[in-house]
Coordinates of N, CA, C and O in Angstrom, one line a residue:
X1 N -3.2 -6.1 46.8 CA -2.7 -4.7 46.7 C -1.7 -4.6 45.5 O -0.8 -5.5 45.4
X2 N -1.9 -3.7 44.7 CA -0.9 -3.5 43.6 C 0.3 -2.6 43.9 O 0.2 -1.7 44.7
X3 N 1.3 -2.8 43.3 CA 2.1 -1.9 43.3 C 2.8 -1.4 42.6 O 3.8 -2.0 42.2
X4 N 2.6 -0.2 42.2 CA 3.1 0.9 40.6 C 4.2 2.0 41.2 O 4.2 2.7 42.1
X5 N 5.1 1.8 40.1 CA 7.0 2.5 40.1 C 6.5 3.8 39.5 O 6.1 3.6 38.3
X6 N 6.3 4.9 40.0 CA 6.1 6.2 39.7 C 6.8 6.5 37.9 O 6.3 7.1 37.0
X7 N 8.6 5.4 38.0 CA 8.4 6.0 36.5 C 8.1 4.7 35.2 O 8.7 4.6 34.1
X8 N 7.3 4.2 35.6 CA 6.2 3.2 35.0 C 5.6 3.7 33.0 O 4.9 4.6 32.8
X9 N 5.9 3.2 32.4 CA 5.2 4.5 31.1 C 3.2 4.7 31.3 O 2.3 3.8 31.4
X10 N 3.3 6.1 31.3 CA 2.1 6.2 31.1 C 1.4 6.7 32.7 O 0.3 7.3 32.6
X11 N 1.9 6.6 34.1 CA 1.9 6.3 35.2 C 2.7 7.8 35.8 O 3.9 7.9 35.9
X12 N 1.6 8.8 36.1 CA 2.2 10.1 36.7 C 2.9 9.8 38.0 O 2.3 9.0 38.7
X13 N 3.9 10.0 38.5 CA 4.1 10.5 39.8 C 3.0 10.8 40.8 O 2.1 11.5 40.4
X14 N 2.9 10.4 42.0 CA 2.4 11.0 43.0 C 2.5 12.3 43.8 O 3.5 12.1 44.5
X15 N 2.1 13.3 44.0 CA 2.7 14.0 44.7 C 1.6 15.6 44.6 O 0.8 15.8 43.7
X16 N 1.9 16.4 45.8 CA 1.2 17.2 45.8 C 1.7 18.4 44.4 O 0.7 19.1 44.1
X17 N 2.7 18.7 43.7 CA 2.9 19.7 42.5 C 2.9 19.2 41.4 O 2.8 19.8 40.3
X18 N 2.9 17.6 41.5 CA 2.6 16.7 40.0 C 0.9 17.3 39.7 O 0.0 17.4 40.6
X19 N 0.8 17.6 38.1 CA -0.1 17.7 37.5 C -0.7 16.7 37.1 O 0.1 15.8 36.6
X20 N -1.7 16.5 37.0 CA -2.6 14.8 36.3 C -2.3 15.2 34.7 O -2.6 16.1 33.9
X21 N -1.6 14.0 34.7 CA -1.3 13.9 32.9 C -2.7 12.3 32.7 O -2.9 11.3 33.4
X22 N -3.2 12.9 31.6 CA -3.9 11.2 30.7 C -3.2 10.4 30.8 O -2.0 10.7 30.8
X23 N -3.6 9.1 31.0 CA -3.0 8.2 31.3 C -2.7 7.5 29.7 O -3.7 7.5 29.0
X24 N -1.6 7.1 29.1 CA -1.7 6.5 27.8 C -1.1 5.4 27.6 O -0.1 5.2 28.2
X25 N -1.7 4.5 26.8 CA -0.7 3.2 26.6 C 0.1 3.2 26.0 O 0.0 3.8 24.9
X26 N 1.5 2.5 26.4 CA 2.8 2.7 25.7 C 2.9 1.3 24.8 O 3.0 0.3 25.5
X27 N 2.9 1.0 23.4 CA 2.7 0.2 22.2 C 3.0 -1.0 23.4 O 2.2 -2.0 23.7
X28 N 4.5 -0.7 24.1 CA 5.1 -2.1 24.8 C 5.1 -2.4 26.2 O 5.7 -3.0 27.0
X29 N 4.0 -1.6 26.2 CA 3.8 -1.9 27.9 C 2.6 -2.1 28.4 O 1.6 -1.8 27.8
X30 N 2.7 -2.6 29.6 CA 1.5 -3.8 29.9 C 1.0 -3.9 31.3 O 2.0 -3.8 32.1
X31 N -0.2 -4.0 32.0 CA -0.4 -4.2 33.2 C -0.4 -5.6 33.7 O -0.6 -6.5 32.9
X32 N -0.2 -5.9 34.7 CA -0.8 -7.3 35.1 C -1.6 -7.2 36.3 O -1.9 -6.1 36.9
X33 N -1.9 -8.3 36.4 CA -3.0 -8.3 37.5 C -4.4 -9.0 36.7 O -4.7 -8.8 35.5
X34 N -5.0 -9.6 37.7 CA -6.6 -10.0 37.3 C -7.2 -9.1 37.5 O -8.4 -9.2 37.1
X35 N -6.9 -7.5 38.2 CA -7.6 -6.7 38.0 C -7.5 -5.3 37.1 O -8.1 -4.2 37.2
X36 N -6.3 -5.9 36.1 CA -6.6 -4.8 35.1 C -7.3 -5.3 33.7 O -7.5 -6.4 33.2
X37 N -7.7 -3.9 33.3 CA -8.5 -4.9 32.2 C -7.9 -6.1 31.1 O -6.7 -6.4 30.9
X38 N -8.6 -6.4 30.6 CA -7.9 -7.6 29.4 C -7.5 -6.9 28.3 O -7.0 -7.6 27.5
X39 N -7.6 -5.6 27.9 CA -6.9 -5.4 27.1 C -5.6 -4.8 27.3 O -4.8 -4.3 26.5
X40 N -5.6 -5.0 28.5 CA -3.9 -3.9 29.2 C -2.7 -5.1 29.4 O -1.5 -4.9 29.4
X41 N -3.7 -6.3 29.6 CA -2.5 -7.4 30.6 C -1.7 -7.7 29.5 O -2.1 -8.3 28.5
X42 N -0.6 -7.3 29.4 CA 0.6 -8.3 29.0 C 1.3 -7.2 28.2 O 1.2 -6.0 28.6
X43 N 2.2 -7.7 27.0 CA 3.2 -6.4 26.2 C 3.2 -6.7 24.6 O 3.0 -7.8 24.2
X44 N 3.4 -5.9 24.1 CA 2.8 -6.0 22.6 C 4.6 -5.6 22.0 O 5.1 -4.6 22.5
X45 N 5.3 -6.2 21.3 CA 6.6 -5.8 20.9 C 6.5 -6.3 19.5 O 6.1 -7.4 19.1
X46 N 7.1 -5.2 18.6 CA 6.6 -5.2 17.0 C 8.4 -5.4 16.9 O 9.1 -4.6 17.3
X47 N 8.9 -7.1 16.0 CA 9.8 -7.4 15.3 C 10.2 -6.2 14.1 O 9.4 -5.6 13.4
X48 N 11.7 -6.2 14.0 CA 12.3 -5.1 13.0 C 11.7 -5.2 11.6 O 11.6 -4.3 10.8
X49 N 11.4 -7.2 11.4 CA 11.0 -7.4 9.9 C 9.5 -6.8 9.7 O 9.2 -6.5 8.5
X50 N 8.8 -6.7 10.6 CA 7.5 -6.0 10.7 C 7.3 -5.3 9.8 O 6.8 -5.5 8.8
X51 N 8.1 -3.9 10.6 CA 8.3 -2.3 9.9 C 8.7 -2.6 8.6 O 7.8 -2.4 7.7
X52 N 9.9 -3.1 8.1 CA 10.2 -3.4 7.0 C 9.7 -3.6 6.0 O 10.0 -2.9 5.1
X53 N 8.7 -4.6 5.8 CA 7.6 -5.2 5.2 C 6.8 -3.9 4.9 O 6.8 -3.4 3.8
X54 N 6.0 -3.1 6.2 CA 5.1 -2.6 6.0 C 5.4 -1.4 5.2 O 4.5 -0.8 4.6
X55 N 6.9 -1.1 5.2 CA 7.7 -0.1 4.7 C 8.0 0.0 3.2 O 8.0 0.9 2.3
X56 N 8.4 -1.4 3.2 CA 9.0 -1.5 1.5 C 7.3 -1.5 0.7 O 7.2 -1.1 -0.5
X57 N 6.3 -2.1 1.3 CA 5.4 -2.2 0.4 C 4.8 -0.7 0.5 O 4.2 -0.3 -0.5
X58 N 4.9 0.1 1.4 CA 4.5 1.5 1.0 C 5.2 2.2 0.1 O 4.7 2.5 -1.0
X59 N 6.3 2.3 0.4 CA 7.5 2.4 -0.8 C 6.3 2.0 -2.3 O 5.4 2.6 -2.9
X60 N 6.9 0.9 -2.4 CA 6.3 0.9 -3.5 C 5.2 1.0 -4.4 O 5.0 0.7 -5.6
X61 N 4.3 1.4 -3.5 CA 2.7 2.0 -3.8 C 3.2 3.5 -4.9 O 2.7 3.7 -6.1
X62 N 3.9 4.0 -4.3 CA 3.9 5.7 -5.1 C 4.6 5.1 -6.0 O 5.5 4.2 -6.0
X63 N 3.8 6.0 -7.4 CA 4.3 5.7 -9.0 C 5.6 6.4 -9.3 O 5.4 7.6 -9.1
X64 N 6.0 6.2 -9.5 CA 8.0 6.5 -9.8 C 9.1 5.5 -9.5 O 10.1 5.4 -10.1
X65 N 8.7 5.1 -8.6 CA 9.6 4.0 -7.6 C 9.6 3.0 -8.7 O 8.5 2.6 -9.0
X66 N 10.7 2.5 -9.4 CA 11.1 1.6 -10.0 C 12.0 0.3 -9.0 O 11.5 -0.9 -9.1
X67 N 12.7 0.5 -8.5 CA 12.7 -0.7 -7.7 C 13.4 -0.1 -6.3 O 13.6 1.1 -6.2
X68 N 13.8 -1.0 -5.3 CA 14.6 -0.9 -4.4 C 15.6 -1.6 -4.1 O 15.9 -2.7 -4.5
X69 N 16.6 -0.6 -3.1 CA 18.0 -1.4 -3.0 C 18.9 -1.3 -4.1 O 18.5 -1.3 -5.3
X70 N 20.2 -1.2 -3.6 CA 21.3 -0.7 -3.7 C 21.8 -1.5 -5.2 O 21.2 -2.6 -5.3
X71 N 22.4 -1.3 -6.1 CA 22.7 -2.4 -7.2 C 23.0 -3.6 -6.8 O 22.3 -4.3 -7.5
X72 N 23.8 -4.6 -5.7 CA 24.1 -5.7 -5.5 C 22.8 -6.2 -4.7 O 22.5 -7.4 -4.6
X73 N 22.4 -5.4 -4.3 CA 21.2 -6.4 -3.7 C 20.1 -6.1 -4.4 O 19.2 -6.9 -4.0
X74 N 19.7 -5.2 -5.6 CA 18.8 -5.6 -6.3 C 19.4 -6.8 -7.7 O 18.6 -7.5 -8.3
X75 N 20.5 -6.8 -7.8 CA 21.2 -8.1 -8.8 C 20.8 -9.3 -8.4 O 20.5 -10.2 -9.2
X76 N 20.8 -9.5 -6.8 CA 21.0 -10.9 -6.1 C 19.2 -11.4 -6.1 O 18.8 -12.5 -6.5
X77 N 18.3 -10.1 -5.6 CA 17.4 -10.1 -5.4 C 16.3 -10.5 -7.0 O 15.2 -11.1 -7.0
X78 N 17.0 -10.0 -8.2 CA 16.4 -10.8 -9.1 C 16.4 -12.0 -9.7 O 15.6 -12.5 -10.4
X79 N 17.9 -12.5 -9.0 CA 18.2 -14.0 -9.1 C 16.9 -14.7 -8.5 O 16.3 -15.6 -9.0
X80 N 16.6 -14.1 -7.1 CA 15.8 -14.8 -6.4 C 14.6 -14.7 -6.8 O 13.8 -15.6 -6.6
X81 N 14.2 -14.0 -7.2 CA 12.8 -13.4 -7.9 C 12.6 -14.5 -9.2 O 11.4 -14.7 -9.4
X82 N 13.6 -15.1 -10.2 CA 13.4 -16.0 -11.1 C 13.7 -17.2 -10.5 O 13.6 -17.9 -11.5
X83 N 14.1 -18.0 -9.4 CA 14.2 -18.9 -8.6 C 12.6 -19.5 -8.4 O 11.8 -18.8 -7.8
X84 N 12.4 -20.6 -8.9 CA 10.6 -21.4 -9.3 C 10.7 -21.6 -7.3 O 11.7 -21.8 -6.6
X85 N 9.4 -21.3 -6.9 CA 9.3 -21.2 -5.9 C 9.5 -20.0 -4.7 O 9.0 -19.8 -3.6
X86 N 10.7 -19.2 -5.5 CA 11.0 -18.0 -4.5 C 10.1 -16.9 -4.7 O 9.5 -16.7 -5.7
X87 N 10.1 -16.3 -3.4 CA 9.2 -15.0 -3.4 C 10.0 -13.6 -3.5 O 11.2 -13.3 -3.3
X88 N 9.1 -12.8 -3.8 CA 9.8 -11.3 -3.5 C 10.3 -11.1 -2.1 O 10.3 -11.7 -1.1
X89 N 10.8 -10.1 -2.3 CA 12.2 -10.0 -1.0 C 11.1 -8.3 -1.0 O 11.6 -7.4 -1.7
X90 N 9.7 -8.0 0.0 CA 9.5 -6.5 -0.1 C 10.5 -5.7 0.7 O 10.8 -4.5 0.4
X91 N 11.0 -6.4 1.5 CA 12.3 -5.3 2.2 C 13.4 -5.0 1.9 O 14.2 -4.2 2.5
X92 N 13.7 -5.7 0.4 CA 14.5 -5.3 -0.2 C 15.1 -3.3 0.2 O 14.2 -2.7 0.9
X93 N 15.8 -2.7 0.0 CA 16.3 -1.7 0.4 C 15.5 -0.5 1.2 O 15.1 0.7 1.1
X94 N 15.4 -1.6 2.3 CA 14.8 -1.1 3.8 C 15.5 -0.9 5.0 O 15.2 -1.9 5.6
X95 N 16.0 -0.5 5.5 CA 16.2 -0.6 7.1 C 15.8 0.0 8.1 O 15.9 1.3 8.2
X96 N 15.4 -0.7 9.1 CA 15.0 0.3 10.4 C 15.8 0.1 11.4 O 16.7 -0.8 11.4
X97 N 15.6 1.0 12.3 CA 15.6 1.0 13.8 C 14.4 0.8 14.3 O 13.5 1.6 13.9
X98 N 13.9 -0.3 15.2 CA 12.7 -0.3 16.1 C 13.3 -0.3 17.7 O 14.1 -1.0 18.3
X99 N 12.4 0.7 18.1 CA 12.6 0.7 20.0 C 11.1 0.7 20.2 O 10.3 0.6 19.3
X100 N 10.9 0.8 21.3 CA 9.6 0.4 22.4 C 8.4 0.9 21.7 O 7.3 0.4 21.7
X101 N 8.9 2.7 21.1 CA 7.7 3.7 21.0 C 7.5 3.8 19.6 O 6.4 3.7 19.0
X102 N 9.0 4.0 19.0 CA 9.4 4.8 18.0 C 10.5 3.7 16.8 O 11.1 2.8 17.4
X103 N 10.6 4.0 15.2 CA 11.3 4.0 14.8 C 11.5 4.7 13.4 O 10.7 5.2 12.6
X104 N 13.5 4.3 13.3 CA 13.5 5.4 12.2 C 13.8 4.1 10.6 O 14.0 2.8 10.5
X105 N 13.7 4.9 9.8 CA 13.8 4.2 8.4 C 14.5 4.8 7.6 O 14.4 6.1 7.5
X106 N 15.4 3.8 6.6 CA 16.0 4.4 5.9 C 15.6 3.6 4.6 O 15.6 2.4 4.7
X107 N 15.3 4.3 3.1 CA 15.3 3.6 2.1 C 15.9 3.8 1.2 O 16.4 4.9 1.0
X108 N 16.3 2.8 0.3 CA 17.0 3.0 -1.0 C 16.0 2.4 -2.4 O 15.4 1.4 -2.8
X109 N 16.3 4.0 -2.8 CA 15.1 3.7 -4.4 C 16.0 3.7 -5.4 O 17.2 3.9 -5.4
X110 N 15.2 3.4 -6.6 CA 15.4 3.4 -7.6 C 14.1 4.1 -8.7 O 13.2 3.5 -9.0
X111 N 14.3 5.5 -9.1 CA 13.1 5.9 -9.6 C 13.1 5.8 -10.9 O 13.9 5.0 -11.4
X112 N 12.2 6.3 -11.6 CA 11.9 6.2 -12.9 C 12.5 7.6 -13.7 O 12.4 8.6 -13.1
X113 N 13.1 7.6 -15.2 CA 13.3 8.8 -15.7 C 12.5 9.7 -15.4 O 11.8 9.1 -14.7
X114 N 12.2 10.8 -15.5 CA 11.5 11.9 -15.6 C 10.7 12.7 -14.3 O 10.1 13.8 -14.2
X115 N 11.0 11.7 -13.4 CA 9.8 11.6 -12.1 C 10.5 12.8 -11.3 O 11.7 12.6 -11.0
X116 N 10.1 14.0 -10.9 CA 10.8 15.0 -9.5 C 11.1 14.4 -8.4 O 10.4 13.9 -7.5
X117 N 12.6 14.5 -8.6 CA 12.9 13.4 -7.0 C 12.4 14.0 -5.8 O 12.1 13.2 -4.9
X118 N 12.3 15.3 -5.4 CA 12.0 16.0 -4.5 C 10.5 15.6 -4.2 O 10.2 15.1 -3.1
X119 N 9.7 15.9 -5.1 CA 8.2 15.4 -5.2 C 8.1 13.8 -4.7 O 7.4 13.5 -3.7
X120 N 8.8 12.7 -5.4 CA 8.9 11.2 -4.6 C 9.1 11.2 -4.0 O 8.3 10.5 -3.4
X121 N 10.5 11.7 -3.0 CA 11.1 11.7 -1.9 C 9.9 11.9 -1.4 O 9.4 10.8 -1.2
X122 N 8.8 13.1 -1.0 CA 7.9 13.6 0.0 C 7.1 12.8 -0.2 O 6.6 12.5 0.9
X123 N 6.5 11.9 -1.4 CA 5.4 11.2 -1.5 C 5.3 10.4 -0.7 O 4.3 10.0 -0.1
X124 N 6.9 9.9 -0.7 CA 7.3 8.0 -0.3 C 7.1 8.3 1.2 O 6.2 7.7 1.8
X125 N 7.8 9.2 1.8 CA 8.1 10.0 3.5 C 6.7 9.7 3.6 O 6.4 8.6 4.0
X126 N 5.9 10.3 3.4 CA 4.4 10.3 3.6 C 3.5 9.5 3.6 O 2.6 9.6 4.5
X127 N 3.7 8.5 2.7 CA 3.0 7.0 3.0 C 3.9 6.2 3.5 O 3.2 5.3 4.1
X128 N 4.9 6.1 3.7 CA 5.6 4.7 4.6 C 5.4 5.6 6.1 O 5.2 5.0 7.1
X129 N 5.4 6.8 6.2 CA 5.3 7.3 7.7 C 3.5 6.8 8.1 O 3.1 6.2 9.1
X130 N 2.9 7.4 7.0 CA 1.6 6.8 7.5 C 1.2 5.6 7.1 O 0.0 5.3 7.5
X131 N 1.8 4.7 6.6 CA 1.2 3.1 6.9 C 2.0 2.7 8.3 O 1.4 2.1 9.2
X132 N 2.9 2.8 8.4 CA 3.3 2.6 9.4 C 3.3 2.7 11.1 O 3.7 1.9 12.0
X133 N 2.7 4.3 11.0 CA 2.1 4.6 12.0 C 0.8 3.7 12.3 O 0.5 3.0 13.2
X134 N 0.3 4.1 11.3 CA -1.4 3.3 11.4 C -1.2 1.7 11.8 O -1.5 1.4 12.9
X135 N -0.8 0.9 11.2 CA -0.4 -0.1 11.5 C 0.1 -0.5 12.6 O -0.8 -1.1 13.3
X136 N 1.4 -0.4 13.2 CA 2.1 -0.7 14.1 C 1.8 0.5 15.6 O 1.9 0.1 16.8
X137 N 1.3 1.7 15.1 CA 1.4 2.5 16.4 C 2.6 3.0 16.6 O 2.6 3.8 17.5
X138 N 3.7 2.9 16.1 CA 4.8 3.3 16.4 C 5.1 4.8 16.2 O 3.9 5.2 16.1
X139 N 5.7 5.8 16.1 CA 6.2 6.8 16.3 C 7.4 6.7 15.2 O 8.5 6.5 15.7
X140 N 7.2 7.0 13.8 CA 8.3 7.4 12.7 C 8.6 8.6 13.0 O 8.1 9.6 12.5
X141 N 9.6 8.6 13.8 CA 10.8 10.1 13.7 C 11.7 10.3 12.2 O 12.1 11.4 11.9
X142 N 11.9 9.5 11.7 CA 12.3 10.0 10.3 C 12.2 9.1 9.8 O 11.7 8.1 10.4
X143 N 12.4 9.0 8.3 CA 12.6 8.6 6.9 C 13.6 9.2 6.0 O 13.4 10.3 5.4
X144 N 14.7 8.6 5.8 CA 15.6 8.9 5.1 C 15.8 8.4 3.9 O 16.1 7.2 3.9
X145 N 15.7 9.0 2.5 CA 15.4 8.4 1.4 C 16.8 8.6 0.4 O 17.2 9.7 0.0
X146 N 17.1 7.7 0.3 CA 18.5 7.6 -1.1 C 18.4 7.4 -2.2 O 18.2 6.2 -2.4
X147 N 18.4 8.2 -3.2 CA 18.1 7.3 -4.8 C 19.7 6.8 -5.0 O 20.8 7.3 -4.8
X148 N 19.3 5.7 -5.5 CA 20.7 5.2 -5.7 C 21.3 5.1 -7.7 O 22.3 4.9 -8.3
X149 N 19.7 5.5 -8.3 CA 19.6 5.3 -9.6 C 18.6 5.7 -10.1 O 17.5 5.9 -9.6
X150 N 18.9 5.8 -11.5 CA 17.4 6.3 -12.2 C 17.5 5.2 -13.3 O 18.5 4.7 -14.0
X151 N 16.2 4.9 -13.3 CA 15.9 3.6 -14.7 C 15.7 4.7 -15.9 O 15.7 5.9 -15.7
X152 N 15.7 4.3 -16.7 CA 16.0 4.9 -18.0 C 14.8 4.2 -18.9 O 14.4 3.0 -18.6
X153 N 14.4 5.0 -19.9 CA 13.1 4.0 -21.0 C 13.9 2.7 -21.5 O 13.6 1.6 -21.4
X154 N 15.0 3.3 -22.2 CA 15.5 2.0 -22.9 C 16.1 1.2 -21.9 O 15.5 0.2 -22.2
X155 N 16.6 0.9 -21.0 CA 17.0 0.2 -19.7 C 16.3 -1.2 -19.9 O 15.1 -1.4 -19.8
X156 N 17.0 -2.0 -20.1 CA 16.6 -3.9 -20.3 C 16.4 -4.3 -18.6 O 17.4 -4.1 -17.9
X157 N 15.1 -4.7 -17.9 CA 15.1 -5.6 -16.7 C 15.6 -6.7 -16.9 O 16.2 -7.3 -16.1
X158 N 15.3 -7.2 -18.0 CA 15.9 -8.4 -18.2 C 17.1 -8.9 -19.5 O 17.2 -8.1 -20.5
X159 N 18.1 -10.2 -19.3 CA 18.7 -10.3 -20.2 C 17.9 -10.9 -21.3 O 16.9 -11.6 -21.1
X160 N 18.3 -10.5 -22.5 CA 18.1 -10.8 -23.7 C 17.9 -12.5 -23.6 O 18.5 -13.1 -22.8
X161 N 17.0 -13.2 -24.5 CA 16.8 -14.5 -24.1 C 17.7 -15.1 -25.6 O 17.7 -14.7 -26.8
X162 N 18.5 -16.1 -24.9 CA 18.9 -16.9 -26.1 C 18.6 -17.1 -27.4 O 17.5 -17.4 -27.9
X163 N 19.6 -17.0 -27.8 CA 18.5 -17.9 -29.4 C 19.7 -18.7 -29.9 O 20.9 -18.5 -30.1
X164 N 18.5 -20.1 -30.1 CA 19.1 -21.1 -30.4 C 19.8 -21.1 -31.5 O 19.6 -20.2 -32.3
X165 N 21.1 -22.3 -31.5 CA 21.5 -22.2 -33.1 C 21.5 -23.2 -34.0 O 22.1 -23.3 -35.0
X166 N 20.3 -24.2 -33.2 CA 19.6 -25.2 -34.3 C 18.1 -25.4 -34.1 O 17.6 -24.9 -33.1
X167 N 17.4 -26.0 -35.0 CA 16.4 -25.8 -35.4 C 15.9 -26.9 -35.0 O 14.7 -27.2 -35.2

């Protein structure tokens, strides 16, 4: 015999004035038993670096976005990007909140001259809310977007390379 806590996720109440709600699965919650199905038994919990990932690389899909993260951590971040062996850092100026259902995000860009920030701002909201949803199942209640800078045409990524002073 099984036994289910009325406030259970997904799991109505009993009772004669309770209305039958659909029953839905909650991202992080799980049945047991040998007699529930195999795709219900156990709990599914999505790590913070998850979102992040899936976030910074949406981020960076829409054309404007010149880089991310704040000046000191895109400085540090290019160190590591020229480091033989190191990889890109995609969560570079990402942060979330992850809970059970839902989370929120906050990003920091870096756009391109001329791009309408109002126009990116909605672009970026738009694809990191929908890769993310789709992906993970989660529930994005917001997206909070900061330009921290605008790149400029003449704007050097890189320092000037040496030149020797013998031949």
């Amino acid at each position: 015999m099984s036994v289910q806590s009325a406030s259970a996720p997904g799991i109505a109440p009993a009772g004669p004035t309770t209305k039958q709600q659909p029953a839905t699965t909650a991202l992080a919650g799980g049945a047991t038993g040998a007699d529930e199905p195999a795709a219900t038994r156990g709990r599914t919990s999505i790590a913070d670096v998850v979102v992040v990932k899936i976030a910074g690389v949406a981020a960076r899909e829409i054309p404007g976005v010149h880089a991310m993260g704040g000046g000191l951590s895109r400085t540090i971040g290019a160190v590591r990007d020229r480091v033989p062996g190191g990889r890109s850092n995609v969560g570079r100026g990402v942060k979330v909140e992850v809970g059970e259902r839902q989370t929120a995000i906050d990003l920091d860009l870096v756009v391109e001259y001329g791009v309408p920030i109002a126009d990116l701002a909605r672009d970026v909201r738009e694809n990191v809310i929908d890769a993310v949803e789709r992906i993970t199942g989660l529930e994005v209640v917001e997206v909070n977007v900061t330009i921290n800078d605008v790149h400029l045409p003449d704007d050097e990524d890189s320092a000037p390379e040496p030149t020797s002073r013998v031949a």
